[in-house]
Short mmCIF file of C-alpha atoms and ligand atoms in Angstrom, two decimals:
data_model
loop_
_atom_site.label_atom_id
_atom_site.label_comp_id
_atom_site.label_asym_id
_atom_site.label_seq_id
_atom_site.Cartn_x
_atom_site.Cartn_y
_atom_site.Cartn_z
CA MET A 1398 -21.73 -22.94 176.56
CA ARG A 1399 -22.81 -23.75 179.96
CA ARG A 1400 -23.09 -21.61 183.00
CA LEU A 1401 -22.14 -23.11 186.29
CA GLY A 1402 -22.18 -20.04 188.36
CA LEU A 1403 -18.51 -20.25 189.15
CA ASP A 1404 -16.73 -17.44 190.98
CA ALA A 1405 -13.34 -17.20 192.64
CA SER A 1406 -14.60 -18.87 195.77
CA PHE A 1407 -14.97 -22.07 193.80
CA ALA A 1408 -11.25 -22.04 192.73
CA ALA A 1409 -9.27 -25.03 193.85
CA PRO A 1410 -6.48 -24.31 196.41
CA SER A 1411 -3.49 -22.75 194.66
CA PHE A 1412 -5.73 -21.63 191.78
CA GLN A 1413 -7.35 -18.63 193.48
CA LYS A 1414 -5.09 -16.06 191.76
CA GLN A 1415 -5.49 -17.67 188.27
CA ALA A 1416 -9.18 -18.02 188.85
CA GLU A 1417 -9.57 -14.30 189.07
CA HIS A 1418 -8.50 -14.07 185.42
CA ALA A 1419 -11.06 -16.65 184.44
CA ILE A 1420 -14.09 -14.66 185.66
CA CYS A 1421 -15.95 -12.28 183.36
CA ALA A 1422 -16.45 -8.78 184.80
CA ILE A 1423 -19.92 -8.45 183.20
CA CYS A 1424 -21.60 -11.71 184.26
CA LEU A 1425 -19.15 -12.53 187.13
CA ASP A 1426 -19.14 -16.22 185.82
CA TYR A 1427 -16.55 -18.31 184.20
CA LEU A 1428 -15.27 -16.62 180.96
CA GLU A 1429 -16.97 -18.41 178.08
CA ASP A 1430 -15.64 -17.88 174.53
CA PRO A 1431 -13.26 -15.09 175.93
CA GLN A 1432 -13.10 -12.12 173.68
CA GLU A 1433 -10.45 -9.33 173.92
CA VAL A 1434 -11.76 -5.73 173.43
CA GLY A 1435 -9.84 -3.05 171.76
CA CYS A 1436 -9.39 -0.93 174.81
CA GLU A 1437 -5.94 0.10 175.89
CA ALA A 1438 -5.83 -2.61 178.63
CA ARG A 1439 -7.26 -5.13 176.28
CA HIS A 1440 -9.83 -6.43 178.78
CA VAL A 1441 -11.34 -9.75 178.26
CA PHE A 1442 -15.03 -10.75 178.58
CA CYS A 1443 -17.32 -13.57 177.57
CA GLY A 1444 -18.20 -13.42 173.85
CA PRO A 1445 -21.98 -13.13 174.43
CA CYS A 1446 -21.46 -10.58 177.28
CA ILE A 1447 -19.41 -8.15 175.29
CA GLU A 1448 -21.47 -8.51 172.06
CA THR A 1449 -24.37 -6.50 173.34
CA VAL A 1450 -21.97 -3.82 174.74
CA LEU A 1451 -20.43 -3.58 171.32
CA GLN A 1452 -23.67 -3.32 169.53
CA GLU A 1453 -24.75 -0.53 171.82
CA ARG A 1454 -21.51 1.21 171.15
CA LYS A 1455 -20.81 1.48 174.83
CA PRO A 1456 -17.21 1.85 176.34
CA CYS A 1457 -15.34 -1.01 177.87
CA PRO A 1458 -17.23 -2.05 181.10
CA SER A 1459 -13.95 -2.39 182.98
CA CYS A 1460 -12.00 0.82 182.06
CA ARG A 1461 -14.54 2.91 180.26
CA GLY A 1462 -12.04 2.93 177.34
CA HIS A 1463 -13.40 3.19 173.79
CA PHE A 1464 -13.40 0.20 171.58
CA SER A 1465 -14.91 -0.68 168.14
CA LYS A 1466 -14.15 -4.29 167.80
CA THR A 1467 -13.40 -7.48 169.67
CA GLN A 1468 -11.26 -10.44 168.91
CA ARG A 1469 -10.68 -13.82 170.22
CA ALA A 1470 -8.51 -13.82 173.41
CA PRO A 1471 -4.85 -14.96 172.71
CA ALA A 1472 -4.30 -18.74 173.00
CA LEU A 1473 -2.05 -18.27 176.07
CA LEU A 1474 -4.77 -16.56 178.00
CA ARG A 1475 -7.43 -19.03 176.80
CA ASN A 1476 -5.26 -21.91 178.11
CA LEU A 1477 -4.78 -20.12 181.37
CA ILE A 1478 -8.48 -19.84 181.81
CA GLU A 1479 -9.22 -23.36 180.70
CA GLU A 1480 -6.48 -24.85 183.05
CA VAL A 1481 -7.94 -23.35 186.26
CA GLN A 1482 -8.97 -26.08 188.53
CA TRP A 1483 -12.31 -25.65 190.42
CA LYS A 1484 -13.87 -27.29 193.40
CA CYS A 1485 -17.04 -29.35 192.92
CA LEU A 1486 -20.17 -27.15 193.09
CA ASN A 1487 -21.12 -29.44 195.98
CA PHE A 1488 -17.87 -29.04 197.92
CA ALA A 1489 -19.85 -27.62 200.81
CA SER A 1490 -21.48 -31.15 200.90
CA ASN A 1491 -18.05 -32.66 201.19
CA CYS A 1492 -17.42 -33.66 197.62
CA ALA A 1493 -13.60 -33.56 197.26
CA PHE A 1494 -13.49 -33.39 193.41
CA THR A 1495 -11.43 -30.76 191.82
CA GLY A 1496 -10.90 -30.29 188.02
CA THR A 1497 -11.14 -27.86 185.06
CA LYS A 1498 -14.50 -26.44 184.11
CA LYS A 1499 -14.88 -29.09 181.33
CA GLU A 1500 -14.12 -31.84 183.84
CA LEU A 1501 -16.44 -30.24 186.39
CA GLU A 1502 -19.35 -30.31 183.91
CA LYS A 1503 -18.81 -34.04 183.36
CA HIS A 1504 -18.46 -34.66 187.05
CA ILE A 1505 -21.66 -32.88 187.81
CA ASP A 1506 -23.56 -34.62 185.07
CA SER A 1507 -22.47 -38.20 185.84
CA GLU A 1508 -20.34 -38.72 188.80
CA CYS A 1509 -20.84 -36.33 191.72
CA PRO A 1510 -22.48 -38.36 194.49
CA GLU A 1511 -23.77 -35.19 195.96
CA GLN A 1512 -25.26 -33.74 192.88
CA GLU A 1513 -29.06 -33.66 192.75
CA THR A 1514 -30.48 -34.69 189.45
CA ALA A 1515 -34.05 -35.17 188.28
CA CYS A 1516 -35.59 -38.62 188.06
CA PRO A 1517 -35.79 -38.89 184.25
CA PHE A 1518 -39.30 -40.35 184.70
CA GLU A 1519 -40.77 -38.19 187.37
CA GLY A 1520 -38.80 -35.08 187.27
CA SER A 1521 -38.38 -35.14 191.08
CA PRO A 1522 -34.92 -34.41 192.56
CA VAL A 1523 -32.83 -37.45 193.26
CA ARG A 1524 -29.18 -37.58 194.29
CA PHE A 1525 -26.77 -39.27 192.03
CA ASN A 1526 -25.69 -41.64 194.74
CA ALA A 1527 -29.31 -42.67 195.22
CA LYS A 1528 -30.24 -42.67 191.60
CA ALA A 1529 -29.67 -46.34 190.88
CA ALA A 1530 -31.68 -47.37 193.96
CA HIS A 1531 -34.39 -44.99 193.00
CA LEU A 1532 -34.73 -46.31 189.48
CA ARG A 1533 -35.12 -49.82 190.92
CA SER A 1534 -38.31 -48.69 192.72
CA CYS A 1535 -39.29 -45.58 190.73
CA PRO A 1536 -43.09 -45.93 190.17
CA LYS A 1537 -42.77 -44.34 186.74
CA PHE A 1538 -39.76 -46.46 185.67
CA PRO A 1539 -40.84 -48.16 182.47
CA VAL A 1540 -41.04 -52.02 182.64
CA PRO A 1541 -42.31 -54.56 180.17
CA CYS A 1542 -45.73 -56.12 180.78
CA PRO A 1543 -45.05 -59.54 182.43
CA ASN A 1544 -47.60 -61.29 180.26
CA GLN A 1545 -45.90 -63.16 177.48
CA GLY A 1546 -46.77 -61.89 174.10
CA CYS A 1547 -47.73 -58.47 175.34
CA ALA A 1548 -45.26 -55.92 173.99
CA MET A 1549 -46.43 -53.09 176.19
CA ILE A 1550 -43.95 -51.11 178.21
CA ILE A 1551 -45.65 -49.59 181.21
CA ALA A 1552 -44.79 -47.45 184.25
CA ARG A 1553 -43.96 -49.80 187.10
CA ALA A 1554 -46.89 -48.55 189.18
CA GLU A 1555 -49.33 -49.15 186.34
CA VAL A 1556 -48.41 -52.78 185.71
CA SER A 1557 -50.94 -54.40 187.96
CA HIS A 1558 -53.67 -52.08 186.68
CA HIS A 1559 -52.70 -52.94 183.12
CA VAL A 1560 -52.64 -56.57 183.74
CA GLU A 1561 -55.90 -56.70 185.52
CA ASN A 1562 -57.88 -54.31 183.37
CA ALA A 1563 -56.25 -53.84 180.06
CA CYS A 1564 -53.60 -56.37 178.94
CA LEU A 1565 -54.86 -58.20 175.87
CA GLU A 1566 -52.69 -61.18 176.99
CA GLY A 1567 -54.19 -61.30 180.54
CA MET A 1568 -56.48 -64.00 181.57
CA VAL A 1569 -60.08 -63.10 182.30
CA THR A 1570 -63.16 -64.89 183.35
CA CYS A 1571 -66.23 -64.56 181.25
CA THR A 1572 -68.51 -61.99 182.97
CA VAL A 1573 -71.59 -64.00 182.24
CA SER A 1574 -72.43 -65.48 185.55
CA GLY A 1575 -72.41 -69.27 185.42
CA CYS A 1576 -70.21 -69.52 182.23
CA GLY A 1577 -67.03 -69.85 184.13
CA SER A 1578 -64.81 -69.81 180.98
CA ARG A 1579 -61.36 -68.39 181.25
CA MET A 1580 -59.62 -66.84 178.24
CA LYS A 1581 -57.14 -64.14 177.16
CA ARG A 1582 -58.76 -60.70 177.10
CA LYS A 1583 -58.15 -60.41 173.46
CA LEU A 1584 -60.32 -63.42 172.76
CA VAL A 1585 -63.32 -62.11 174.84
CA ASP A 1586 -65.18 -61.01 171.71
CA GLN A 1587 -64.51 -64.27 170.00
CA HIS A 1588 -65.68 -66.22 173.06
CA ASP A 1589 -68.92 -63.98 173.28
CA ASP A 1590 -69.62 -64.67 169.51
CA GLU A 1591 -69.09 -68.36 169.88
CA ASN A 1592 -71.16 -68.76 173.10
CA MET A 1593 -74.09 -66.48 172.33
CA LYS A 1594 -76.63 -69.19 172.85
CA LYS A 1595 -75.07 -70.49 176.04
CA HIS A 1596 -74.81 -67.00 177.43
CA PHE A 1597 -78.29 -66.09 176.52
CA LYS A 1598 -79.53 -69.24 178.42
CA LEU A 1599 -77.44 -68.44 181.47
CA LEU A 1600 -78.60 -64.87 181.45
CA HIS A 1601 -82.28 -65.91 181.13
CA GLU A 1602 -81.90 -68.46 183.96
CA LYS A 1603 -80.36 -65.73 186.05
CA VAL A 1604 -83.33 -63.33 185.34
CA VAL A 1605 -85.86 -66.11 186.28
CA ASP A 1606 -83.82 -66.90 189.40
CA MET A 1607 -83.88 -63.30 190.54
CA GLU A 1608 -87.58 -62.98 189.72
CA THR A 1609 -88.45 -65.89 191.83
CA ASN A 1610 -85.80 -65.24 194.45
CA ASP A 1611 -87.57 -65.89 197.85
CA ASN A 1612 -86.53 -66.82 201.36
CA LEU A 1613 -88.46 -68.47 203.92
CA GLU A 1614 -87.40 -69.01 207.50
CA LEU A 1615 -89.51 -70.98 209.63
CA THR A 1616 -89.40 -73.38 212.62
CA VAL A 1617 -90.88 -76.78 211.97
CA ARG A 1618 -92.10 -78.78 214.93
CA PHE A 1619 -92.61 -82.51 214.64
CA PRO A 1620 -95.42 -83.62 216.91
CA ASN A 1621 -94.65 -86.64 218.94
CA PHE A 1622 -90.95 -86.48 218.05
CA GLU A 1623 -89.73 -87.78 221.43
CA ALA A 1624 -92.28 -90.66 221.65
CA ILE A 1625 -91.67 -91.91 218.05
CA SER A 1626 -87.96 -91.45 218.09
CA ALA A 1627 -87.84 -93.39 221.41
CA GLY A 1628 -89.65 -96.36 219.77
CA THR A 1629 -87.98 -98.98 217.85
CA GLN A 1630 -90.13 -98.95 214.70
CA LYS A 1631 -89.29 -97.08 211.54
CA ARG A 1632 -92.10 -94.54 211.49
CA THR A 1633 -92.40 -91.22 209.81
CA LEU A 1634 -93.30 -87.89 211.27
CA ASP A 1635 -95.10 -85.27 209.23
CA SER A 1636 -94.52 -81.73 210.02
CA PRO A 1637 -97.34 -79.27 209.66
CA PRO A 1638 -97.55 -77.86 206.09
CA PHE A 1639 -95.95 -74.47 205.23
CA VAL A 1640 -96.34 -72.33 202.12
CA PHE A 1641 -93.35 -71.41 199.97
CA GLN A 1642 -93.72 -69.68 196.52
CA ASP A 1643 -97.49 -70.18 196.67
CA MET A 1644 -97.15 -73.88 197.13
CA ARG A 1645 -97.64 -76.10 200.10
CA PHE A 1646 -94.84 -78.17 201.47
CA CYS A 1647 -94.17 -80.14 204.54
CA LEU A 1648 -91.23 -82.18 205.91
CA TRP A 1649 -91.13 -85.96 206.51
CA LEU A 1650 -88.83 -87.25 209.05
CA TRP A 1651 -87.82 -90.85 209.96
CA PRO A 1652 -86.06 -90.43 213.21
CA LYS A 1653 -85.06 -94.13 212.99
CA GLY A 1654 -84.25 -93.94 209.38
CA ASP A 1655 -86.35 -94.81 206.38
CA LEU A 1656 -86.16 -97.97 204.25
CA ASN A 1657 -83.04 -96.72 202.46
CA SER A 1658 -81.05 -95.46 205.39
CA SER A 1659 -78.70 -97.26 207.69
CA VAL A 1660 -79.42 -98.06 211.27
CA GLY A 1661 -79.02 -95.11 213.53
CA GLN A 1662 -79.46 -92.56 210.75
CA ALA A 1663 -82.34 -90.13 210.58
CA ALA A 1664 -83.82 -89.31 207.14
CA LEU A 1665 -85.41 -86.02 206.07
CA TYR A 1666 -87.47 -85.40 203.07
CA MET A 1667 -89.13 -82.25 201.74
CA VAL A 1668 -92.65 -82.92 200.40
CA LYS A 1669 -94.47 -80.97 197.80
CA LYS A 1670 -98.18 -81.33 198.58
CA ASP A 1671 -99.64 -79.80 195.44
CA ALA A 1672 -99.28 -80.37 191.71
CA TYR A 1673 -97.05 -77.80 190.17
CA ASP A 1674 -96.04 -76.91 186.63
CA ARG A 1675 -92.57 -75.62 186.94
CA THR A 1676 -89.22 -76.61 188.13
CA LEU A 1677 -88.36 -75.44 191.67
CA THR A 1678 -84.88 -75.48 192.88
CA PHE A 1679 -84.42 -74.67 196.45
CA THR A 1680 -81.86 -74.67 199.20
CA VAL A 1681 -82.73 -75.99 202.65
CA LYS A 1682 -80.57 -75.18 205.61
CA PRO A 1683 -81.64 -77.08 208.69
CA LYS A 1684 -80.30 -75.38 211.67
CA ASN A 1685 -76.69 -76.50 212.45
CA CYS A 1686 -76.84 -79.17 209.64
CA GLY A 1687 -75.22 -77.55 206.70
CA GLU A 1688 -77.32 -77.02 203.59
CA VAL A 1689 -78.96 -79.10 200.83
CA ARG A 1690 -79.88 -78.03 197.33
CA GLN A 1691 -82.66 -79.88 195.71
CA THR A 1692 -84.99 -79.57 192.81
CA PHE A 1693 -88.65 -80.38 192.22
CA ARG A 1694 -89.10 -81.17 188.67
CA ARG A 1695 -92.13 -80.08 186.83
CA TRP A 1696 -94.81 -82.51 187.73
CA ALA A 1697 -98.46 -82.41 186.77
CA SER A 1698 -101.18 -83.74 188.86
CA THR A 1699 -102.67 -87.02 187.66
CA ALA A 1700 -106.39 -87.10 187.57
CA GLY A 1701 -107.70 -88.20 190.98
CA GLY A 1702 -104.16 -89.19 192.08
CA ASP A 1703 -102.11 -88.12 195.10
CA ASN A 1704 -100.42 -84.88 194.25
CA GLN A 1705 -97.73 -85.38 196.84
CA THR A 1706 -94.13 -85.90 195.80
CA CYS A 1707 -90.97 -85.75 197.81
CA VAL A 1708 -87.26 -85.27 197.47
CA PRO A 1709 -84.67 -86.50 200.04
CA LEU A 1710 -82.86 -83.81 201.98
CA MET A 1711 -80.64 -85.53 204.40
CA CYS A 1712 -79.88 -88.94 205.87
CA SER A 1713 -77.27 -89.07 208.52
CA SER A 1714 -76.56 -89.96 212.07
CA ARG A 1715 -75.50 -86.46 212.67
CA LEU A 1716 -79.00 -85.39 211.58
CA HIS A 1717 -80.48 -87.66 214.27
CA GLU A 1718 -78.31 -86.01 216.88
CA ARG A 1719 -79.45 -82.58 215.79
CA LEU A 1720 -83.07 -83.63 215.87
CA ARG A 1721 -83.10 -84.57 219.59
CA GLY A 1722 -84.64 -81.29 220.43
CA GLY A 1723 -87.32 -81.77 217.82
CA LEU A 1724 -86.94 -78.17 216.83
CA TRP A 1725 -86.14 -77.10 213.22
CA SER A 1726 -85.30 -73.92 211.48
CA SER A 1727 -85.57 -74.30 207.69
CA THR A 1728 -85.18 -71.73 205.01
ZN1 ZN B 2281 -19.50 -12.64 180.86
ZN1 ZN B 2282 -10.97 -2.07 179.24
ZN1 ZN B 2283 -18.93 -33.40 193.25
ZN1 ZN B 2284 -38.48 -41.73 189.63
ZN1 ZN B 2285 -49.81 -56.53 178.88
ZN1 ZN B 2286 -68.75 -67.03 178.58
#
């Protein structure tokens, strides 16, 4: 039994009169399971409505007549009630449907374009005529994970979160910095197990790197730059020494190029002036000249020898251009 809140005003044209016989005088709604009471006029009410009256031994609600039992309304009357045609509950919104109560239920449940229904996934009201469109974009609509092999069904709005953070079939990059391996999320543990040594080494290097992280910004001036770069001879210019990580360095510059460089190219070296017992990797960024990464390898002083060692930084004609001012900023 379903209550639609029908009253005579919902009767389709030409059914107004008949509709009056289809309304229960107790609940003022469509007569459900019509039962005839034993009063003289044999009034008819919904089964559930009259049941309580009967149990409380009250008189007929319509005529105050006494009755002690009810019985199913005659088939003729039941047919009359069932055949009444009703307008759609949304007739005020211009739905032109008419039909029996049974047909109206079906219409409301599955056809009426004006009927509001709840989105089955969100519970929010949606009109029938907008439901299909809504479901195509409903954020809670369940969709399969796009990753092959993952059988998860997820709310549409959760897909990207699932893929990025949870999907076992999703590709992830090893979180150990420097490892760079890509694998499915479900294989991360296995990867970690298989790469313990490598990871440990990378993490250790990272720690060392962080401990010794240092930046030095300085301007290096080459004495006699103009004079020497104006000459034709390949000669070297030594910058004054500077200290970085407790060690002394300087720069060597061949404005006209060194033995290994081509004509018109300047060459620049970084020179380590002391003996050292560790590897030093550094990045040099000459002003406006890009950057160079170089490494001084562990190198012990030889007894009585020259402790200086150098690594090339740059050798280019562009460098020569940049050096015209003779002014350097190096970090
Ligand atoms: Zn009733
Ligand atoms: Zn009565
Ligand atoms: Zn309708
Ligand atoms: Zn929805
Ligand atoms: Zn997935
Ligand atoms: Zn890794």
